[in-house]
Coordinates of C-alpha atoms and ligand atoms in Angstrom, one line a residue:
M81 CA -22.6 20.8 -3.4
I82 CA -23.9 24.3 -3.9
F83 CA -22.2 27.4 -3.0
S84 CA -23.6 29.0 0.0
Q85 CA -26.4 31.1 -1.4
L86 CA -25.2 34.5 0.6
P87 CA -21.7 35.3 2.2
T88 CA -21.1 35.2 5.6
V89 CA -19.7 38.6 7.3
A90 CA -16.6 36.2 7.4
A91 CA -16.5 35.8 4.6
L92 CA -17.4 39.7 3.8
I93 CA -14.8 41.0 6.2
A94 CA -12.0 38.4 4.6
A95 CA -13.2 40.3 1.0
V96 CA -12.7 43.3 2.4
T97 CA -9.4 42.1 4.9
A98 CA -7.6 40.8 1.8
L99 CA -8.5 44.0 -1.0
S100 CA -6.8 45.9 1.6
A101 CA -3.8 43.3 2.8
Q102 CA -3.1 40.5 2.5
P103 CA -3.1 38.4 5.7
P104 CA -0.8 35.3 6.3
A105 CA -2.6 32.6 5.4
A106 CA -4.3 31.0 9.1
T107 CA -1.8 28.2 10.2
P108 CA -3.5 24.2 10.0
T109 CA -3.9 23.3 13.2
R110 CA -2.8 19.6 14.2
A111 CA -6.5 18.3 13.4
D112 CA -6.6 20.2 10.1
I113 CA -3.3 18.2 8.8
L114 CA -4.6 14.8 10.1
R115 CA -8.0 14.8 8.6
G116 CA -6.3 16.6 5.4
A117 CA -2.8 14.8 4.5
Y118 CA -2.7 11.6 3.3
G119 CA -0.1 10.7 6.2
P120 CA 2.3 7.5 6.7
Y121 CA -0.2 5.6 7.8
R122 CA -3.3 6.0 5.9
A123 CA -0.3 5.8 2.5
N124 CA 0.2 2.2 3.5
N125 CA -2.9 0.9 3.1
D126 CA -5.5 0.8 0.1
L127 CA -9.0 0.9 0.8
L128 CA -10.7 -2.6 -0.9
F129 CA -14.2 -2.6 0.6
Y130 CA -16.6 -1.3 3.6
H131 CA -19.7 -2.3 5.2
L132 CA -21.6 0.3 6.5
D133 CA -24.4 -1.6 9.4
V134 CA -25.6 1.0 11.1
R135 CA -28.9 1.1 13.5
V136 CA -30.2 4.6 13.8
D137 CA -32.4 5.4 17.1
P138 CA -33.9 8.2 15.7
E139 CA -36.1 9.9 19.7
K140 CA -32.7 9.1 21.1
K141 CA -30.4 10.7 17.7
F142 CA -28.0 7.9 18.2
L143 CA -26.3 5.6 16.2
S144 CA -25.2 1.7 16.8
G145 CA -22.6 0.3 14.5
K146 CA -19.9 -1.6 13.0
V147 CA -17.9 -1.1 9.7
T148 CA -16.1 -3.8 8.0
I149 CA -13.5 -2.2 6.8
R150 CA -11.3 -4.4 4.5
F151 CA -7.9 -3.1 2.7
K152 CA -4.8 -3.9 0.8
M153 CA -1.5 -3.0 2.9
L154 CA 1.2 -1.1 0.7
Q155 CA 4.0 -1.2 2.3
D156 CA 4.9 -3.4 5.8
A157 CA 3.7 -1.6 8.9
T158 CA 1.6 -1.9 12.3
R159 CA 0.0 1.7 12.2
I160 CA -2.9 2.3 10.4
Q161 CA -5.1 5.9 10.3
L162 CA -8.7 5.6 10.5
D163 CA -11.1 9.3 11.5
L164 CA -13.3 8.6 13.8
H165 CA -15.1 11.9 15.0
A166 CA -14.4 12.8 19.0
A167 CA -18.2 12.5 20.1
L168 CA -18.8 9.2 18.9
H169 CA -17.8 6.1 20.8
V170 CA -15.0 3.5 20.0
D171 CA -16.8 0.0 21.3
K172 CA -13.6 -1.8 20.2
I173 CA -11.6 -2.5 16.9
V174 CA -11.0 -6.4 16.2
L175 CA -8.9 -8.4 13.5
G176 CA -10.6 -12.3 13.5
D177 CA -10.5 -12.8 17.1
T178 CA -8.0 -10.4 18.0
T179 CA -9.3 -7.5 19.9
L180 CA -7.1 -4.3 18.2
K181 CA -5.6 -1.7 20.3
Y182 CA -5.8 2.2 19.0
E183 CA -5.4 5.9 19.6
R184 CA -7.0 8.8 19.1
D185 CA -6.1 12.2 18.2
S186 CA -8.7 14.6 17.7
G187 CA -10.7 13.0 15.0
A188 CA -8.1 10.4 14.0
V189 CA -8.5 7.0 15.1
F190 CA -4.8 5.4 14.5
V191 CA -5.0 1.5 14.7
D192 CA -2.0 -0.6 15.9
F193 CA -1.5 -4.0 15.0
P194 CA 0.0 -6.9 17.5
E195 CA 1.7 -8.4 14.0
T196 CA 3.0 -7.0 11.1
L197 CA 0.9 -6.9 8.4
R198 CA 2.7 -7.6 4.6
A199 CA 2.8 -5.7 1.7
G200 CA 0.3 -6.8 -0.4
R201 CA -1.8 -8.7 1.2
T202 CA -5.4 -7.9 2.5
Y203 CA -6.7 -7.5 5.4
S204 CA -10.2 -7.1 6.9
I205 CA -11.5 -5.5 10.3
E206 CA -14.4 -4.8 12.2
F207 CA -14.5 -0.8 13.6
Y208 CA -17.6 -1.4 16.2
Y209 CA -18.9 2.0 17.3
S210 CA -21.7 4.1 19.4
G211 CA -23.1 7.6 19.9
N212 CA -24.7 10.7 19.2
P213 CA -23.4 12.5 16.7
V214 CA -22.8 16.4 16.9
E215 CA -25.1 18.5 13.8
T216 CA -23.0 20.2 12.7
G217 CA -21.2 22.6 9.5
R218 CA -23.9 23.9 6.0
F219 CA -25.6 20.9 6.6
G220 CA -25.8 20.1 9.7
A221 CA -23.8 16.5 8.8
I222 CA -26.7 14.2 9.9
T223 CA -30.0 15.9 11.3
F224 CA -32.0 14.3 12.9
K225 CA -35.6 16.2 11.7
K226 CA -39.3 15.7 12.1
D227 CA -41.0 15.9 8.6
P228 CA -43.9 18.2 8.4
A229 CA -46.5 15.6 9.6
G230 CA -44.3 14.8 12.1
H231 CA -42.5 11.5 11.3
P232 CA -39.0 11.2 12.1
W233 CA -36.8 12.9 9.3
I234 CA -32.7 12.1 9.4
N235 CA -30.2 12.6 6.5
T236 CA -26.6 13.3 6.0
A237 CA -24.9 15.7 4.4
C238 CA -21.1 16.1 5.4
E239 CA -19.0 16.7 2.6
G240 CA -17.3 20.1 4.2
T241 CA -17.1 18.0 8.0
G242 CA -16.1 15.0 6.6
A243 CA -18.0 11.6 7.0
S244 CA -16.3 9.9 10.1
V245 CA -18.4 13.2 11.7
W246 CA -21.3 9.6 11.3
W247 CA -19.2 6.4 10.6
P248 CA -16.0 5.5 11.0
N249 CA -13.1 5.4 7.8
K250 CA -10.3 6.3 5.9
D251 CA -11.8 10.1 5.9
Q252 CA -9.5 11.5 3.2
W253 CA -10.1 12.0 -1.3
R254 CA -7.7 9.6 -2.1
D255 CA -8.5 6.7 -2.2
E256 CA -11.6 5.2 -2.3
V257 CA -13.1 1.5 -1.8
E258 CA -13.9 -0.1 -5.2
S259 CA -17.7 -1.4 -3.4
M260 CA -19.5 -0.6 -0.6
E261 CA -22.4 -2.6 1.4
I262 CA -24.7 -0.1 3.8
S263 CA -27.3 -1.8 6.1
V264 CA -29.2 0.4 8.1
S265 CA -31.3 -0.3 10.7
I266 CA -35.0 1.4 11.5
P267 CA -38.0 1.7 13.2
H268 CA -40.8 -0.8 10.6
D269 CA -43.1 2.6 9.7
L270 CA -39.4 4.3 7.9
V271 CA -37.6 4.1 5.0
D272 CA -33.9 4.1 4.4
V273 CA -32.7 5.4 0.7
S274 CA -28.6 5.2 1.0
N275 CA -26.5 4.8 -1.8
G276 CA -26.1 1.8 -4.8
K277 CA -28.7 -0.5 -5.7
F278 CA -31.7 -1.9 -3.1
M279 CA -31.5 -5.6 -1.8
G280 CA -33.7 -5.7 0.0
K281 CA -35.1 -5.4 3.8
T282 CA -35.6 -8.1 6.9
D283 CA -38.0 -7.2 9.3
L284 CA -35.2 -7.4 12.6
G285 CA -38.5 -8.4 14.8
D286 CA -37.7 -6.2 17.3
G287 CA -40.0 -2.9 15.8
Y288 CA -37.1 -2.5 13.7
T289 CA -36.4 -3.5 10.2
R290 CA -33.0 -3.5 8.4
W291 CA -32.3 -1.8 4.3
D292 CA -29.6 -3.3 2.5
W293 CA -28.3 -1.5 -0.4
L294 CA -24.8 -2.5 -2.3
V295 CA -22.9 0.0 -4.4
Q296 CA -20.9 -1.8 -7.0
Y297 CA -18.8 1.1 -8.3
P298 CA -16.0 3.4 -5.8
I299 CA -17.7 6.0 -3.9
N300 CA -16.2 8.5 -2.0
N301 CA -16.7 8.9 1.8
Y302 CA -18.7 12.0 2.1
D303 CA -21.3 10.6 -0.8
V304 CA -22.2 7.5 1.2
S305 CA -25.8 8.6 2.7
L306 CA -28.9 8.3 5.1
N307 CA -32.1 9.4 4.0
I308 CA -34.5 8.0 6.6
G309 CA -38.4 8.9 6.3
N310 CA -41.9 8.5 5.7
Y311 CA -40.7 8.4 2.0
Q312 CA -43.5 7.6 -1.2
H313 CA -41.7 5.4 -4.0
W314 CA -41.7 5.5 -7.7
A315 CA -39.9 4.5 -10.3
D316 CA -39.6 4.7 -13.8
R317 CA -37.0 3.8 -16.3
L318 CA -34.4 6.0 -19.2
G319 CA -33.3 3.4 -21.5
D320 CA -31.7 0.0 -19.5
L321 CA -31.5 3.1 -17.3
P322 CA -33.5 2.1 -13.4
L323 CA -34.7 5.5 -11.8
D324 CA -36.3 5.9 -8.8
F325 CA -37.6 8.9 -6.6
Y326 CA -38.6 9.3 -3.1
A327 CA -40.5 12.1 -1.9
L328 CA -42.7 13.0 1.3
P329 CA -46.4 12.0 0.7
E330 CA -47.7 16.2 0.6
N331 CA -44.7 16.9 -1.9
L332 CA -46.2 13.6 -3.8
E333 CA -47.9 15.2 -7.0
K334 CA -45.5 18.1 -7.4
A335 CA -42.3 16.3 -7.0
K336 CA -43.8 14.1 -9.6
K337 CA -43.7 16.8 -11.5
Q338 CA -40.5 18.3 -11.3
F339 CA -38.3 15.0 -11.1
A340 CA -39.5 14.4 -15.0
Q341 CA -36.6 16.7 -15.4
A342 CA -34.1 14.0 -15.0
K343 CA -35.0 12.5 -17.8
G344 CA -33.6 15.3 -19.9
M345 CA -30.9 16.5 -17.5
L346 CA -29.6 12.2 -18.2
E347 CA -29.7 12.8 -21.8
A348 CA -27.9 16.3 -22.4
Y349 CA -25.0 14.6 -19.5
Q350 CA -24.7 11.7 -21.5
H351 CA -24.8 13.5 -24.8
Y352 CA -21.1 14.9 -23.6
F353 CA -20.3 12.9 -21.8
G354 CA -21.4 9.2 -22.3
E355 CA -23.0 6.4 -20.3
Y356 CA -24.3 7.5 -16.9
P357 CA -21.9 6.4 -14.5
F358 CA -23.6 4.1 -11.8
Q359 CA -25.8 2.2 -14.7
K360 CA -26.1 -0.9 -12.3
D361 CA -27.1 1.2 -9.2
G362 CA -29.6 3.0 -11.1
Y363 CA -29.9 7.1 -10.5
K364 CA -32.1 8.1 -7.9
L365 CA -33.6 11.4 -6.5
I366 CA -34.6 11.5 -2.5
E367 CA -36.4 14.6 -1.0
A368 CA -34.9 16.3 1.8
P369 CA -35.1 19.1 4.0
Y370 CA -31.9 21.0 3.0
S371 CA -31.0 22.4 -0.9
G372 CA -29.1 19.4 -1.8
M373 CA -26.3 17.1 -2.3
E374 CA -25.1 15.0 -5.1
H375 CA -24.4 11.7 -2.8
Q376 CA -23.7 9.3 -5.0
S377 CA -26.3 7.3 -7.1
A378 CA -29.2 9.3 -4.7
V379 CA -29.0 12.6 -5.6
T380 CA -31.1 14.8 -2.9
Y381 CA -33.4 17.6 -3.4
G382 CA -34.5 20.2 -1.8
N383 CA -35.0 23.3 -4.1
H384 CA -39.0 24.1 -3.7
F385 CA -40.0 22.1 -6.3
A386 CA -39.8 24.9 -9.0
N387 CA -37.4 26.0 -11.3
G388 CA -34.6 28.1 -10.9
Y389 CA -32.3 27.9 -7.1
L390 CA -35.0 28.6 -4.4
E391 CA -37.4 30.3 -6.8
R392 CA -34.6 32.8 -7.5
D393 CA -33.6 33.9 -10.9
W394 CA -30.3 32.2 -10.4
T395 CA -27.6 34.1 -12.7
G396 CA -30.0 36.8 -13.7
V397 CA -30.1 36.6 -17.2
G398 CA -33.3 34.5 -17.8
I399 CA -32.4 31.3 -18.4
S400 CA -31.9 29.6 -14.7
P401 CA -36.3 30.1 -14.4
R402 CA -36.2 26.9 -17.4
F403 CA -34.6 24.6 -15.8
D404 CA -34.3 22.7 -11.3
F405 CA -31.0 24.0 -10.4
I406 CA -30.5 21.7 -7.8
I407 CA -31.5 19.0 -10.1
I408 CA -29.5 19.7 -13.0
H409 CA -26.0 21.1 -10.3
E410 CA -26.0 18.0 -7.8
S411 CA -26.7 15.3 -10.8
G412 CA -23.7 16.7 -13.1
H413 CA -21.4 15.5 -10.2
E414 CA -22.7 12.2 -11.5
W415 CA -19.5 13.1 -13.6
F416 CA -17.6 15.5 -12.0
G417 CA -17.4 14.9 -8.2
N418 CA -18.4 11.2 -8.3
S419 CA -17.2 9.1 -10.9
I420 CA -14.2 11.6 -11.7
T421 CA -13.0 12.4 -8.1
A422 CA -10.2 15.5 -7.1
A423 CA -7.8 13.7 -4.7
D424 CA -7.3 16.2 -2.3
V425 CA -10.3 18.6 -0.7
S426 CA -7.1 21.3 -2.7
D427 CA -8.3 20.8 -6.0
M428 CA -12.4 21.0 -5.8
W429 CA -12.7 22.7 -8.8
I430 CA -12.2 19.6 -10.8
H431 CA -15.9 18.7 -9.0
E432 CA -17.0 22.4 -9.0
G433 CA -15.7 23.8 -12.4
F434 CA -16.0 21.5 -14.6
T435 CA -20.2 20.8 -12.6
T436 CA -21.5 24.7 -13.4
Y437 CA -19.9 23.9 -16.6
L438 CA -21.7 21.0 -16.8
E439 CA -25.1 23.2 -16.5
C440 CA -23.6 25.6 -19.2
L441 CA -23.6 22.4 -21.4
Y442 CA -27.2 21.2 -20.0
V443 CA -28.3 24.7 -21.0
E444 CA -26.8 25.0 -24.9
Y445 CA -27.7 21.0 -25.5
M446 CA -31.6 22.5 -24.6
W447 CA -32.0 25.8 -26.1
G448 CA -28.4 26.2 -28.1
R449 CA -25.1 28.3 -28.0
D450 CA -26.4 31.7 -27.4
D451 CA -28.3 30.4 -24.4
G452 CA -25.8 28.3 -23.6
L453 CA -23.0 31.6 -23.7
K454 CA -25.6 33.8 -21.8
Y455 CA -26.5 31.9 -19.0
T456 CA -22.6 30.8 -18.8
N457 CA -21.4 35.0 -18.9
G458 CA -24.2 35.3 -16.0
Y459 CA -21.7 34.1 -13.6
K460 CA -19.4 36.5 -14.8
S461 CA -21.0 39.3 -11.5
R462 CA -21.1 36.2 -8.9
V463 CA -16.6 36.0 -9.6
R464 CA -13.9 37.3 -6.6
N465 CA -10.9 36.6 -8.0
L466 CA -9.6 37.1 -4.3
Q467 CA -8.0 34.5 -3.9
P468 CA -6.9 31.3 -6.1
I469 CA -9.0 28.4 -6.9
I470 CA -6.5 25.5 -5.6
T471 CA -5.7 25.8 -2.2
P472 CA -2.9 24.7 -0.2
R473 CA -2.7 20.7 -0.2
G474 CA -2.8 17.9 2.5
I475 CA -5.1 20.8 5.4
N476 CA -8.1 19.6 4.2
K477 CA -8.6 23.2 2.9
E478 CA -11.9 23.8 0.9
P479 CA -11.5 26.4 -2.2
P480 CA -13.3 29.5 -2.3
Q481 CA -16.5 29.7 -4.3
D482 CA -14.8 31.0 -7.6
Q483 CA -14.0 27.5 -8.1
Y484 CA -17.9 27.2 -9.3
F485 CA -18.3 30.2 -11.6
K486 CA -14.6 31.2 -13.0
G487 CA -14.0 27.4 -13.3
A488 CA -16.8 27.2 -15.7
L489 CA -16.4 30.6 -17.1
F490 CA -12.2 29.7 -17.7
L491 CA -13.4 26.0 -18.8
N492 CA -15.4 28.4 -21.5
T493 CA -12.5 30.3 -22.2
L494 CA -10.4 27.1 -22.9
R495 CA -13.3 26.1 -25.9
S496 CA -12.1 29.4 -26.9
V497 CA -8.9 28.5 -27.7
V498 CA -9.4 25.5 -28.2
N499 CA -11.3 26.9 -31.2
D500 CA -12.6 24.3 -32.7
D501 CA -16.1 22.9 -31.2
A502 CA -15.9 19.6 -32.6
R503 CA -12.5 18.8 -31.2
W504 CA -13.6 20.6 -27.6
W505 CA -16.6 17.9 -27.8
T506 CA -14.1 14.7 -28.8
L507 CA -11.8 16.5 -25.3
L508 CA -14.4 16.6 -23.2
H509 CA -15.9 13.2 -23.9
D510 CA -12.2 11.7 -23.8
F511 CA -11.3 13.2 -20.7
Y512 CA -13.7 12.4 -19.1
Q513 CA -13.4 8.9 -20.2
H514 CA -10.0 8.4 -19.8
F515 CA -10.1 9.3 -15.6
K516 CA -13.5 8.3 -15.1
Y517 CA -13.9 6.0 -11.5
Q518 CA -10.5 7.3 -10.6
N519 CA -9.4 9.9 -7.9
I520 CA -7.1 13.1 -9.6
M521 CA -5.5 16.1 -9.2
T522 CA -5.2 19.3 -11.7
E523 CA -1.4 18.0 -13.1
D524 CA -3.3 15.3 -14.8
V525 CA -6.5 17.4 -16.4
V526 CA -3.5 19.7 -17.0
R527 CA -1.4 16.5 -18.8
Y528 CA -4.6 15.6 -20.3
F529 CA -5.3 18.6 -22.3
N530 CA -1.8 18.9 -23.3
Q531 CA -1.4 15.8 -25.2
Q532 CA -4.8 15.6 -26.5
T533 CA -4.2 19.4 -28.0
G534 CA -0.5 19.7 -28.4
M535 CA -1.1 22.9 -27.3
N536 CA 1.4 24.1 -24.1
L537 CA -2.0 24.6 -22.0
T538 CA -0.2 24.8 -18.1
P539 CA 0.3 28.9 -18.1
V540 CA -3.6 29.6 -19.2
F541 CA -4.6 26.7 -16.9
D542 CA -1.8 28.5 -13.5
Q543 CA -3.2 32.1 -14.5
Y544 CA -7.0 31.0 -13.7
L545 CA -6.3 28.2 -11.0
R546 CA -3.6 29.1 -9.3
H547 CA -3.4 33.4 -9.5
P548 CA -6.4 35.4 -8.5
A549 CA -6.5 37.7 -11.0
L550 CA -7.4 37.3 -14.2
P551 CA -5.4 38.0 -17.3
A552 CA -5.2 41.7 -18.8
L553 CA -5.3 42.1 -22.4
E554 CA -3.7 46.0 -22.9
L555 CA -4.6 47.5 -25.7
K556 CA -2.6 51.2 -26.7
W557 CA -3.6 52.8 -29.9
D558 CA -1.5 55.0 -32.4
E559 CA -4.4 56.1 -34.5
A560 CA -2.1 58.9 -36.8
A561 CA -0.4 55.4 -37.7
G562 CA -3.3 53.3 -37.6
T563 CA -1.9 50.9 -35.5
V564 CA -2.4 49.1 -31.8
A565 CA 0.0 47.7 -29.9
Y566 CA -1.4 44.7 -27.1
R567 CA 0.2 42.3 -24.7
W568 CA -1.6 40.0 -22.0
K569 CA -0.6 41.1 -18.2
A570 CA -0.6 38.3 -16.7
D571 CA 1.5 36.7 -13.2
E572 CA 2.5 33.9 -14.9
P573 CA 5.9 34.5 -17.1
G574 CA 5.3 32.5 -19.8
F575 CA 1.0 32.9 -20.3
Q576 CA 0.6 33.8 -23.7
M577 CA -3.2 32.5 -25.3
P578 CA -5.0 33.5 -28.5
I579 CA -7.9 35.4 -28.3
R580 CA -10.7 37.0 -31.0
V581 CA -10.7 40.9 -31.1
G582 CA -11.9 42.9 -33.8
T583 CA -15.8 43.6 -34.4
K584 CA -18.7 40.6 -34.0
D585 CA -18.7 40.0 -37.5
H586 CA -15.3 40.1 -37.9
W587 CA -13.5 38.7 -35.1
Q588 CA -9.8 37.9 -36.0
I589 CA -7.5 36.2 -33.8
L590 CA -4.6 37.5 -31.8
Q591 CA -2.2 35.7 -30.4
P592 CA -0.7 38.0 -27.9
T593 CA 2.1 36.9 -25.1
V594 CA 3.1 39.0 -22.2
E595 CA 5.6 40.9 -24.8
W596 CA 4.2 44.1 -26.4
Q597 CA 3.7 43.5 -30.5
T598 CA 1.4 45.8 -32.8
M599 CA -0.7 45.3 -35.6
K600 CA -2.6 47.8 -38.2
T601 CA -6.2 48.2 -37.6
P602 CA -8.3 49.9 -39.2
L603 CA -10.4 50.2 -36.0
K604 CA -10.4 53.1 -33.7
K605 CA -10.2 52.4 -30.0
V606 CA -14.1 53.0 -29.5
E607 CA -15.0 50.3 -32.2
F608 CA -12.5 47.7 -31.1
E609 CA -14.4 45.2 -29.6
V610 CA -12.5 42.1 -27.8
A611 CA -15.3 38.8 -27.7
T612 CA -15.1 38.7 -23.9
D613 CA -18.3 36.0 -23.4
L614 CA -15.8 33.6 -25.1
Y615 CA -12.6 34.5 -22.9
F616 CA -13.1 35.1 -19.1
V617 CA -10.6 38.3 -19.1
T618 CA -10.1 41.9 -18.2
V619 CA -9.6 44.5 -21.4
S620 CA -7.8 47.8 -21.0
K621 CA -7.5 50.6 -23.7
L622 CA -4.6 52.5 -22.8
Ligands
LIG742 ZN1 -21.6 21.8 -6.9

């Protein structure tokens, strides 16, 4: 996903409030906990498979269908938790011939079984539902629009709101199905593009056609998508990888030109991380009525068929007009977000910090190290340092915008701490390969980086991710003695991090800790520089 373009009035007020006083965090509501916690009725089972089979009536803005949910029990139990937005009706839930009882509590649906489900066994239930979903959240979650020519144009983008806004599922991040079928029945003159491999379409004989898609990899709920419209399709390949593109007919020529950037993007990311994660499902890029979203193997695009972000030089340093921000950013999520997924919304920087850093890697791959650094540091102006990047767990609370820009600048800092590019590229590649298709937390990232580097990077990760303030390098001169004293000022008691200082042509690496140390320097206070392009820190010359 992408950050909001402009801060809302509420966010500005919150920022001002945070500067003047630190208000206690809002108490999570019962609904937040039901959505965000991995409670006992979620933890007692492991998802294996969904088949979402939905009929979409564009005129009535009405959905009806069923989801087959296959899961393995991890404990003996008689109840599981699923989720469905209160605006949608539960028609019935069945296990074979048995109609199951259920209890609704805000967005949660607790399903009760007449006999104990046994640990280790696999069960399959069918959840029938219908209704008019609400349009809510930043991109509307599910929207029933018309394209400029007046055809229905129906799209989903529900990461913040949750997929249960339009279909029943176990709506959390920790557990994913291993594969999924998506069947979408729509009026015969429209096209549906969903996730995975297109398996074919069937005329239902009543003016509707069913489009069948097969997802052959784990997928998180919010990535599951509908894109229904008067789409034109064209295809290409990158080696063995099928590339499929969809745009409205009026934008076809512009789209063909702009979407050609997908190949260079895929080559760049494959260079750093290895094969595109969803090879069997292919890569799709689909025009949508909002700016864009990383739906797995079916990335949506609404960036005006122009470079930059919504036709602006996004980081303001002259680099972003060279490429289409949405193609590069949203597709980067195929590696970080879709393949590697955070297990709780609290740790969403694993999606957004990494993917923003992937933009920087793309720039470096295309135009070299200097431009990569320039682009990366262009993000500094967007960092606020008001709240920690990692939010409290279990309450479905999305982290602040710093997860993007500060997240990327932190990873750029980590590269300088490792201080060996060959090693850094191996580390990044192996980190991705080690955790691909898994749901992980920050602790897993830190443990891996510590093990692979042999360094104790925990205080560095913690300072950047769990505290609002950047580490501050304090420098104090004694020009008569020709010395400078230095230390880190940081919230983490054991914080220490190497940093390059001196002059651009002759950096030397200091090893400051939180205790004062002194060194000789021929440089005067005004001449003494710190490599702040390589390390995201503040510097105070005392
Ligand atoms: Zn994103």
